């Protein structure tokens, strides 16, 4: 990759790293964190030689040479895993992830992940994220959640997408099958901390979310510590007589770890198949019918699907919107619930 030459503009920020980040063209995708790494590597040269301190004073009119180098390979290995590609261009890729696939390698899942698959699929088309030839993961969905996910193929796309997920301007809609129903007249729901109803029977859950105090693998609702989290849930269909299960649409204002699962569990509306936050609630054979109740109890994963994803393209600014139908396992369970409910 050729060296980049930048001239500090008039009235620059005080620090040279900030001034260079400001002076860099958009297609260079030079974030301050990447500049910090390049400075530490001795790859940034000014009039007096190599820049050693990003906090050094910047002077208007000075020219700096930045040796960008080629994107460094990452240790995660590419794997030829089939992907359901919904959209792809030079900057980003949208995937419909199957349930059971981990997004990012971790100690318990070093291979077979979405990142391994993307490294193989995008071979030769990754311009580098933070100086590494890797896909940029700006949001995740759980291993056993299916549906839409976007990954960046360039640094500038990664930064643009990350901003949208950070400021909550990206649109995300999930579909889930859950125990219980949403009833605005339910005094139990109305009395729960952090729970309110909006027009149209929309349940709004506003809490903080953080690590569970005794189980580090779980998240928990809190009102004193943790990260602000807002979920809106709207019941689309209810099943059983009396109603005891539902198809629910969830929209995320924030995107915290396990947010939908924790928030619905807080309301006593745990997801079907969720062993962590679904509670000990069992499907009622009397209400749902024996076949539907047995199918609910046997469902092998949390019944949660990322059905819609929308965002502004980080380079063109054009709004992109994608939808994914329910996967076969959830669609089959939904049909069984409909068949067992009187009037359906």
Coordinates of N, CA and C in Angstrom, one line a residue, residues 30-243:
X30 N -8.5 6.5 8.5 CA -7.5 6.6 9.6 C -8.2 7.1 10.9
X31 N -8.5 6.2 11.7 CA -9.0 6.5 13.0 C -7.9 6.9 14.0
X32 N -8.2 7.5 15.1 CA -7.1 7.9 16.0 C -6.5 6.6 16.6
X33 N -7.3 5.6 16.8 CA -6.7 4.4 17.4 C -5.7 3.7 16.4
X34 N -6.0 3.8 15.1 CA -5.1 3.2 14.1 C -3.9 4.1 14.0
X35 N -4.0 5.4 14.1 CA -2.9 6.3 14.0 C -2.0 6.1 15.2
X36 N -2.6 5.8 16.4 CA -1.8 5.5 17.6 C -0.9 4.3 17.4
X37 N -1.4 3.3 16.7 CA -0.6 2.1 16.4 C 0.5 2.4 15.4
X38 N 0.1 3.2 14.4 CA 1.1 3.5 13.4 C 2.3 4.4 14.0
X39 N 1.9 5.3 14.9 CA 2.9 6.1 15.6 C 3.8 5.2 16.4
X40 N 3.2 4.2 17.2 CA 4.0 3.3 18.0 C 4.9 2.5 17.2
X41 N 4.5 2.2 15.9 CA 5.4 1.4 15.0 C 6.4 2.2 14.3
X42 N 6.4 3.5 14.5 CA 7.4 4.3 13.8 C 7.1 4.6 12.4
X43 N 5.8 4.5 12.0 CA 5.3 4.6 10.6 C 4.9 6.0 10.2
X44 N 4.9 6.9 11.2 CA 4.5 8.3 10.9 C 5.7 9.2 11.0
X45 N 6.0 9.9 9.9 CA 7.2 10.8 9.9 C 6.8 12.3 9.6
X46 N 7.3 13.2 10.4 CA 7.1 14.6 10.2 C 8.3 15.3 9.8
X47 N 8.3 16.6 9.8 CA 9.5 17.4 9.4 C 10.8 17.1 10.2
X48 N 10.6 16.7 11.5 CA 11.7 16.4 12.4 C 12.0 14.9 12.5
X49 N 11.4 14.1 11.6 CA 11.7 12.7 11.7 C 10.5 11.9 12.2
X50 N 10.7 10.7 12.7 CA 9.6 9.9 13.2 C 8.8 10.6 14.3
X51 N 7.5 10.5 14.3 CA 6.7 11.0 15.4 C 6.7 10.0 16.5
X52 N 7.0 10.4 17.7 CA 7.1 9.4 18.8 C 5.9 9.6 19.8
X53 N 5.2 10.7 19.7 CA 4.2 11.0 20.7 C 3.0 11.6 20.0
X54 N 1.9 10.9 20.0 CA 0.7 11.5 19.3 C 0.1 12.7 20.0
X55 N 0.6 13.0 21.2 CA 0.1 14.2 21.9 C 0.9 15.4 21.5
X56 N 2.0 15.2 20.7 CA 2.8 16.4 20.3 C 2.0 17.4 19.6
X57 N 2.5 18.7 19.7 CA 1.8 19.8 19.1 C 1.8 19.8 17.6
X58 N 0.6 20.0 17.0 CA 0.5 20.1 15.5 C 0.7 21.5 15.1
X59 N 1.4 21.7 13.9 CA 1.6 23.0 13.4 C 1.0 23.1 11.9
X60 N 0.2 24.0 11.7 CA -0.4 24.2 10.3 C 0.7 24.3 9.3
X61 N 0.5 23.6 8.2 CA 1.4 23.7 7.0 C 2.4 22.6 7.0
X62 N 2.6 21.9 8.1 CA 3.6 20.8 8.1 C 3.0 19.5 7.4
X63 N 3.9 18.8 6.7 CA 3.5 17.7 6.0 C 4.1 16.4 6.6
X64 N 3.3 15.4 6.7 CA 3.6 14.2 7.4 C 3.5 13.0 6.4
X65 N 4.4 12.0 6.5 CA 4.3 10.8 5.7 C 3.9 9.7 6.6
X66 N 2.9 8.9 6.1 CA 2.4 7.8 6.9 C 2.6 6.5 6.1
X67 N 3.4 5.6 6.5 CA 3.6 4.3 5.9 C 2.5 3.4 6.3
X68 N 1.5 3.2 5.5 CA 0.3 2.4 5.9 C 0.6 0.9 5.9
X69 N 1.4 0.5 4.9 CA 1.7 -0.9 4.8 C 0.5 -1.7 4.4
X70 N 0.7 -3.0 4.2 CA -0.4 -3.9 3.9 C -1.1 -4.4 5.1
X71 N -2.4 -4.6 5.0 CA -3.2 -5.1 6.1 C -2.5 -6.4 6.6
X72 N -2.3 -6.5 7.9 CA -1.7 -7.7 8.5 C -2.7 -8.8 8.6
X73 N -2.2 -10.0 8.3 CA -3.1 -11.2 8.4 C -3.4 -11.5 9.9
X74 N -4.6 -12.1 10.1 CA -5.0 -12.4 11.5 C -4.8 -13.9 11.7
X75 N -4.8 -14.3 13.0 CA -4.5 -15.7 13.3 C -5.7 -16.5 13.0
X76 N -7.0 -16.0 13.1 CA -8.2 -16.7 12.8 C -8.1 -17.2 11.4
X77 N -8.3 -18.5 11.2 CA -8.2 -19.1 9.8 C -9.5 -19.1 9.0
X78 N -9.4 -18.8 7.7 CA -10.6 -18.9 6.9 C -11.1 -20.3 6.8
X79 N -12.4 -20.5 6.7 CA -13.0 -21.8 6.6 C -14.1 -21.7 5.5
X80 N -14.1 -22.6 4.6 CA -15.1 -22.6 3.5 C -16.5 -23.1 4.1
X81 N -17.1 -22.3 4.8 CA -18.4 -22.6 5.4 C -19.5 -21.8 4.6
X82 N -20.5 -22.5 4.1 CA -21.5 -21.9 3.3 C -22.2 -20.7 4.0
X83 N -22.5 -19.6 3.4 CA -23.1 -18.5 4.0 C -24.4 -18.1 3.1
X84 N -25.4 -17.6 3.8 CA -26.6 -17.1 3.1 C -26.3 -15.6 3.0
X85 N -25.8 -15.2 1.9 CA -25.5 -13.7 1.7 C -26.7 -13.0 1.2
X86 N -27.2 -12.0 1.9 CA -28.3 -11.2 1.5 C -28.0 -10.0 0.7
X87 N -26.8 -9.5 1.0 CA -26.3 -8.3 0.2 C -24.8 -8.2 0.4
X88 N -24.1 -7.7 -0.7 CA -22.7 -7.6 -0.6 C -22.2 -6.5 -1.6
X89 N -21.3 -5.7 -1.1 CA -20.6 -4.8 -2.1 C -19.1 -4.7 -1.6
X90 N -18.4 -3.7 -2.1 CA -17.0 -3.6 -1.7 C -16.8 -3.2 -0.3
X91 N -17.8 -2.6 0.4 CA -17.7 -2.1 1.7 C -18.2 -2.9 2.8
X92 N -19.2 -3.7 2.5 CA -19.9 -4.5 3.6 C -20.6 -5.7 3.1
X93 N -21.1 -6.5 4.0 CA -21.8 -7.8 3.6 C -22.9 -8.0 4.7
X94 N -24.0 -8.4 4.2 CA -25.2 -8.7 5.1 C -25.4 -10.2 5.0
X95 N -25.4 -10.9 6.1 CA -25.6 -12.3 6.2 C -26.9 -12.7 7.0
X96 N -27.5 -13.8 6.5 CA -28.6 -14.4 7.3 C -28.1 -15.5 8.0
X97 N -27.7 -15.3 9.3 CA -27.0 -16.3 10.1 C -27.9 -17.4 10.6
X98 N -27.5 -18.7 10.4 CA -28.4 -19.8 10.9 C -28.2 -19.9 12.5
X99 N -29.2 -20.4 13.1 CA -29.0 -20.8 14.5 C -27.9 -21.8 14.7
X100 N -27.2 -21.7 15.8 CA -26.1 -22.6 16.0 C -24.7 -22.1 15.6
X101 N -24.7 -21.1 14.9 CA -23.4 -20.5 14.4 C -22.9 -19.4 15.4
X102 N -21.7 -19.5 15.9 CA -21.1 -18.5 16.8 C -20.6 -17.4 15.8
X103 N -20.7 -16.1 16.3 CA -20.3 -15.0 15.4 C -18.8 -14.9 15.4
X104 N -18.2 -14.9 16.6 CA -16.8 -14.5 16.7 C -16.0 -15.6 17.4
X105 N -14.8 -16.0 17.0 CA -14.0 -17.0 17.7 C -13.8 -16.7 19.2
X106 N -13.9 -17.7 20.0 CA -13.7 -17.5 21.4 C -13.1 -18.8 21.9
X107 N -12.6 -18.8 23.2 CA -11.9 -20.0 23.7 C -12.7 -21.3 23.5
X108 N -14.0 -21.2 23.7 CA -14.8 -22.4 23.5 C -15.2 -22.7 22.1
X109 N -15.0 -21.7 21.2 CA -15.4 -21.8 19.8 C -14.4 -21.2 18.9
X110 N -13.2 -21.9 18.8 CA -12.1 -21.3 18.0 C -12.3 -21.4 16.5
X111 N -13.2 -22.2 16.1 CA -13.4 -22.4 14.6 C -14.9 -22.6 14.3
X112 N -15.2 -22.6 13.0 CA -16.6 -22.8 12.6 C -17.5 -21.6 12.8
X113 N -16.9 -20.4 13.1 CA -17.7 -19.2 13.4 C -18.0 -18.4 12.1
X114 N -18.8 -17.4 12.3 CA -19.1 -16.6 11.1 C -17.9 -15.8 10.6
X115 N -17.0 -15.4 11.6 CA -15.8 -14.7 11.2 C -14.9 -15.7 10.3
X116 N -14.8 -16.9 10.7 CA -14.0 -17.9 9.9 C -14.6 -18.0 8.5
X117 N -15.9 -18.0 8.4 CA -16.6 -18.2 7.1 C -16.4 -16.9 6.3
X118 N -16.4 -15.7 6.9 CA -16.3 -14.5 6.2 C -14.9 -14.3 5.7
X119 N -13.9 -14.8 6.4 CA -12.5 -14.7 6.0 C -12.3 -15.5 4.7
X120 N -13.0 -16.6 4.6 CA -12.9 -17.4 3.3 C -13.7 -16.7 2.2
X121 N -14.9 -16.3 2.5 CA -15.8 -15.8 1.5 C -15.3 -14.5 0.9
X122 N -14.7 -13.6 1.8 CA -14.2 -12.3 1.4 C -12.7 -12.3 1.1
X123 N -12.1 -13.4 0.9 CA -10.7 -13.5 0.6 C -10.3 -12.6 -0.6
X124 N -9.4 -11.7 -0.3 CA -8.9 -10.8 -1.4 C -9.7 -9.5 -1.5
X125 N -10.8 -9.4 -0.7 CA -11.7 -8.2 -0.8 C -11.7 -7.4 0.4
X126 N -10.9 -7.8 1.5 CA -10.9 -7.0 2.7 C -9.8 -6.0 2.6
X127 N -10.2 -4.7 2.7 CA -9.2 -3.6 2.7 C -8.5 -3.4 4.0
X128 N -9.0 -4.0 5.0 CA -8.3 -3.9 6.3 C -9.2 -3.2 7.3
X129 N -9.4 -3.7 8.5 CA -10.1 -3.1 9.6 C -9.0 -2.8 10.7
X130 N -8.8 -1.6 11.0 CA -7.7 -1.3 12.0 C -6.4 -1.8 11.6
X131 N -6.1 -1.9 10.3 CA -4.8 -2.4 9.9 C -4.7 -3.9 9.7
X132 N -5.8 -4.6 10.0 CA -5.8 -6.1 9.8 C -6.7 -6.5 8.7
X133 N -6.4 -7.5 8.0 CA -7.3 -8.0 7.0 C -8.3 -8.9 7.6
X134 N -9.4 -8.3 8.1 CA -10.4 -9.1 8.8 C -11.8 -8.4 8.6
X135 N -12.9 -9.1 8.7 CA -14.2 -8.4 8.7 C -14.4 -7.7 10.0
X136 N -15.1 -6.6 9.9 CA -15.4 -5.8 11.0 C -16.8 -6.1 11.6
X137 N -16.9 -6.7 12.8 CA -18.1 -7.1 13.4 C -18.6 -5.9 14.3
X138 N -19.7 -5.3 13.9 CA -20.1 -4.1 14.6 C -21.3 -4.5 15.6
X139 N -21.9 -5.6 15.4 CA -23.0 -6.1 16.3 C -23.0 -7.6 16.2
X140 N -23.5 -8.2 17.2 CA -23.6 -9.7 17.3 C -25.0 -10.1 17.6
X141 N -25.3 -11.4 17.2 CA -26.4 -12.0 17.7 C -26.0 -13.4 18.3
X142 N -26.7 -13.8 19.3 CA -26.3 -15.0 20.0 C -26.2 -16.2 19.1
X143 N -25.4 -17.2 19.6 CA -25.2 -18.4 18.8 C -26.5 -19.1 18.4
X144 N -27.5 -19.2 19.3 CA -28.7 -19.9 19.0 C -29.8 -18.9 18.6
X145 N -29.5 -17.7 18.2 CA -30.4 -16.8 17.6 C -30.1 -16.8 16.1
X146 N -31.1 -16.8 15.3 CA -30.9 -16.8 13.8 C -31.2 -15.4 13.3
X147 N -30.8 -15.1 12.0 CA -31.2 -13.9 11.4 C -30.1 -13.0 10.9
X148 N -30.4 -11.7 10.7 CA -29.6 -10.8 9.9 C -28.5 -10.1 10.7
X149 N -27.3 -10.0 10.1 CA -26.2 -9.4 10.7 C -25.3 -8.8 9.6
X150 N -24.8 -7.6 9.8 CA -24.0 -6.9 8.9 C -22.5 -6.9 9.4
X151 N -21.6 -7.0 8.5 CA -20.1 -7.0 8.8 C -19.5 -6.0 7.8
X152 N -18.5 -5.3 8.2 CA -17.8 -4.4 7.4 C -16.6 -5.1 6.7
X153 N -16.3 -4.6 5.5 CA -15.2 -5.1 4.7 C -14.1 -4.1 4.6
X154 N -14.3 -2.9 5.0 CA -13.3 -1.8 5.0 C -13.4 -1.0 6.3
X155 N -12.3 -0.3 6.6 CA -12.2 0.4 7.8 C -13.2 1.5 7.9
X156 N -13.4 2.2 6.7 CA -14.4 3.3 6.8 C -15.8 2.8 6.9
X157 N -16.1 1.7 6.4 CA -17.4 1.1 6.6 C -17.6 0.7 8.0
X158 N -16.5 0.1 8.6 CA -16.6 -0.3 10.0 C -16.9 0.9 10.9
X159 N -16.2 2.0 10.7 CA -16.4 3.2 11.5 C -17.8 3.7 11.3
X160 N -18.3 3.8 10.1 CA -19.6 4.3 9.8 C -20.7 3.5 10.4
X161 N -20.6 2.2 10.3 CA -21.6 1.3 10.9 C -21.5 1.3 12.4
X162 N -20.3 1.3 12.9 CA -20.2 1.4 14.4 C -20.9 2.6 15.0
X163 N -20.8 3.7 14.3 CA -21.4 4.9 14.8 C -22.9 4.8 14.8
X164 N -23.5 4.1 13.8 CA -24.9 4.0 13.7 C -25.4 3.0 14.8
X165 N -24.7 2.0 15.1 CA -25.1 1.1 16.2 C -24.9 1.8 17.6
X166 N -23.9 2.6 17.7 CA -23.6 3.3 18.9 C -24.7 4.4 19.2
X167 N -25.1 5.1 18.1 CA -26.1 6.2 18.4 C -27.6 5.7 18.2
X168 N -27.7 4.3 18.0 CA -29.0 3.7 17.9 C -29.9 4.1 16.7
X169 N -29.2 4.5 15.6 CA -29.9 4.9 14.4 C -30.2 3.7 13.5
X170 N -29.5 2.6 13.7 CA -29.7 1.4 12.9 C -31.1 0.8 13.4
X171 N -31.8 0.2 12.5 CA -33.1 -0.3 12.8 C -33.0 -1.8 12.9
X172 N -33.5 -2.4 14.1 CA -33.5 -3.8 14.3 C -34.8 -4.3 14.8
X173 N -35.4 -5.3 14.1 CA -36.6 -5.9 14.6 C -36.5 -7.4 14.7
X174 N -36.9 -7.9 15.8 CA -36.8 -9.4 16.1 C -38.2 -10.0 16.2
X175 N -38.3 -11.2 15.8 CA -39.5 -12.0 16.1 C -39.2 -13.1 17.1
X176 N -40.1 -13.4 18.0 CA -39.8 -14.4 19.0 C -41.1 -15.1 19.4
X177 N -41.0 -16.3 19.9 CA -42.1 -17.0 20.5 C -41.8 -17.1 22.0
X178 N -42.8 -16.7 22.7 CA -42.6 -16.5 24.2 C -43.7 -17.1 25.0
X179 N -43.5 -17.4 26.2 CA -44.5 -17.9 27.1 C -45.3 -16.6 27.6
X180 N -46.6 -16.8 27.9 CA -47.4 -15.7 28.4 C -47.8 -14.8 27.3
X181 N -48.5 -13.7 27.7 CA -49.0 -12.7 26.7 C -48.8 -11.3 27.2
X182 N -48.9 -10.4 26.3 CA -48.8 -8.9 26.7 C -50.2 -8.4 26.8
X183 N -50.6 -8.0 28.0 CA -51.9 -7.4 28.2 C -51.7 -6.1 29.0
X184 N -52.1 -5.0 28.3 CA -52.0 -3.7 29.0 C -52.8 -3.6 30.3
X185 N -53.8 -4.5 30.5 CA -54.6 -4.4 31.7 C -54.0 -5.3 32.8
X186 N -52.9 -6.0 32.5 CA -52.4 -6.9 33.5 C -51.7 -6.1 34.6
X187 N -52.2 -6.2 35.8 CA -51.7 -5.4 36.9 C -50.2 -5.9 37.3
X188 N -50.0 -7.1 37.1 CA -48.6 -7.6 37.4 C -47.6 -6.9 36.5
X189 N -47.9 -6.8 35.2 CA -46.9 -6.2 34.3 C -46.8 -4.7 34.6
X190 N -48.0 -4.0 34.9 CA -47.9 -2.6 35.2 C -47.2 -2.3 36.5
X191 N -47.1 -3.2 37.3 CA -46.5 -3.0 38.6 C -45.0 -3.3 38.6
X192 N -44.4 -3.8 37.5 CA -43.0 -4.2 37.4 C -42.2 -2.9 37.3
X193 N -41.1 -2.8 38.0 CA -40.1 -1.7 37.8 C -39.6 -1.7 36.4
X194 N -39.5 -0.5 35.8 CA -38.9 -0.4 34.5 C -39.9 -0.7 33.3
X195 N -41.1 -1.0 33.6 CA -42.1 -1.4 32.6 C -43.2 -0.4 32.4
X196 N -43.5 -0.1 31.2 CA -44.6 0.9 30.9 C -45.2 0.5 29.6
X197 N -46.4 1.0 29.3 CA -47.1 0.7 28.1 C -47.2 2.0 27.2
X198 N -47.0 1.8 25.9 CA -47.1 2.9 25.0 C -48.3 2.6 24.1
X199 N -48.8 3.6 23.3 CA -49.9 3.4 22.4 C -49.8 2.2 21.6
X200 N -50.9 1.5 21.3 CA -50.9 0.3 20.5 C -50.6 -0.9 21.3
X201 N -50.6 -0.8 22.6 CA -50.3 -2.0 23.4 C -48.8 -2.4 23.4
X202 N -47.9 -1.4 23.1 CA -46.5 -1.7 23.0 C -45.9 -1.7 24.5
X203 N -45.3 -2.8 24.8 CA -44.6 -2.9 26.1 C -43.2 -2.3 26.0
X204 N -42.9 -1.3 26.8 CA -41.6 -0.6 26.8 C -40.9 -1.0 28.1
X205 N -39.7 -1.6 28.0 CA -38.9 -2.0 29.1 C -37.6 -1.2 29.2
X206 N -37.4 -0.5 30.2 CA -36.3 0.4 30.4 C -35.6 0.1 31.7
X207 N -34.4 -0.5 31.6 CA -33.6 -0.8 32.8 C -32.1 -0.6 32.5
X208 N -31.3 -1.0 33.4 CA -29.9 -1.2 33.2 C -29.6 -2.6 33.1
X209 N -28.6 -3.0 32.3 CA -28.2 -4.4 32.2 C -26.8 -4.6 32.5
X210 N -26.4 -5.6 33.3 CA -25.0 -5.8 33.6 C -24.8 -7.3 34.0
X211 N -23.6 -7.7 34.3 CA -23.3 -9.0 34.7 C -24.2 -9.4 35.9
X212 N -24.6 -10.7 35.9 CA -25.4 -11.2 37.0 C -24.4 -11.3 38.2
X213 N -24.9 -11.0 39.4 CA -23.9 -10.9 40.6 C -23.3 -12.2 41.0
X214 N -23.9 -13.3 40.6 CA -23.3 -14.6 41.0 C -23.0 -15.5 39.9
X215 N -23.6 -15.3 38.7 CA -23.3 -16.1 37.5 C -22.8 -15.2 36.4
X216 N -21.4 -15.3 36.2 CA -20.8 -14.4 35.2 C -21.1 -14.6 33.8
X217 N -21.8 -15.8 33.5 CA -22.2 -16.1 32.1 C -23.5 -15.5 31.8
X218 N -24.2 -14.9 32.8 CA -25.5 -14.3 32.5 C -25.5 -12.8 32.7
X219 N -26.5 -12.2 32.1 CA -26.8 -10.8 32.3 C -28.0 -10.7 33.2
X220 N -28.1 -9.5 33.9 CA -29.2 -9.3 34.8 C -29.7 -7.9 34.8
X221 N -31.0 -7.7 35.1 CA -31.6 -6.4 35.2 C -31.2 -5.7 36.4
X222 N -30.9 -4.4 36.3 CA -30.5 -3.6 37.5 C -31.1 -2.2 37.3
X223 N -31.2 -1.5 38.4 CA -31.6 -0.1 38.3 C -30.6 0.8 38.9
X224 N -29.4 0.2 39.3 CA -28.4 1.0 39.9 C -27.1 1.0 39.2
X225 N -26.8 -0.1 38.5 CA -25.5 -0.2 37.8 C -25.7 -1.0 36.5
X226 N -24.8 -0.8 35.6 CA -24.9 -1.5 34.3 C -25.1 -0.5 33.2
X227 N -25.5 -1.0 32.0 CA -25.7 -0.1 30.8 C -27.2 0.1 30.5
X228 N -27.5 1.3 30.1 CA -28.9 1.6 29.8 C -29.4 0.8 28.7
X229 N -30.6 0.2 28.8 CA -31.2 -0.7 27.8 C -32.7 -0.4 27.7
X230 N -33.1 -0.4 26.4 CA -34.5 -0.1 26.1 C -35.0 -1.1 25.1
X231 N -36.1 -1.9 25.4 CA -36.7 -2.8 24.4 C -38.2 -2.5 24.3
X232 N -38.7 -2.5 23.1 CA -40.1 -2.4 22.9 C -40.7 -3.7 22.3
X233 N -41.7 -4.2 22.9 CA -42.3 -5.5 22.5 C -43.8 -5.3 22.2
X234 N -44.2 -5.9 21.1 CA -45.6 -5.9 20.7 C -46.1 -7.3 20.4
X235 N -47.2 -7.7 21.0 CA -47.7 -9.0 20.7 C -48.4 -9.0 19.3
X236 N -48.0 -10.0 18.5 CA -48.6 -10.1 17.1 C -49.7 -11.1 17.1
X237 N -49.5 -12.2 17.8 CA -50.5 -13.3 17.9 C -50.4 -13.9 19.3
X238 N -51.6 -14.5 19.7 CA -51.5 -15.2 21.0 C -52.1 -16.6 20.8
X239 N -51.7 -17.5 21.6 CA -52.1 -18.9 21.4 C -52.6 -19.6 22.7
X240 N -53.5 -20.4 22.5 CA -54.0 -21.2 23.7 C -55.4 -20.6 24.2
X241 N -56.1 -21.4 25.0 CA -57.3 -21.1 25.6 C -57.3 -21.6 27.0
X242 N -57.0 -20.7 28.0 CA -56.7 -19.3 27.9 C -55.4 -19.1 27.2
X243 N -55.2 -17.9 26.7 CA -53.9 -17.6 26.0 C -52.7 -17.8 26.9

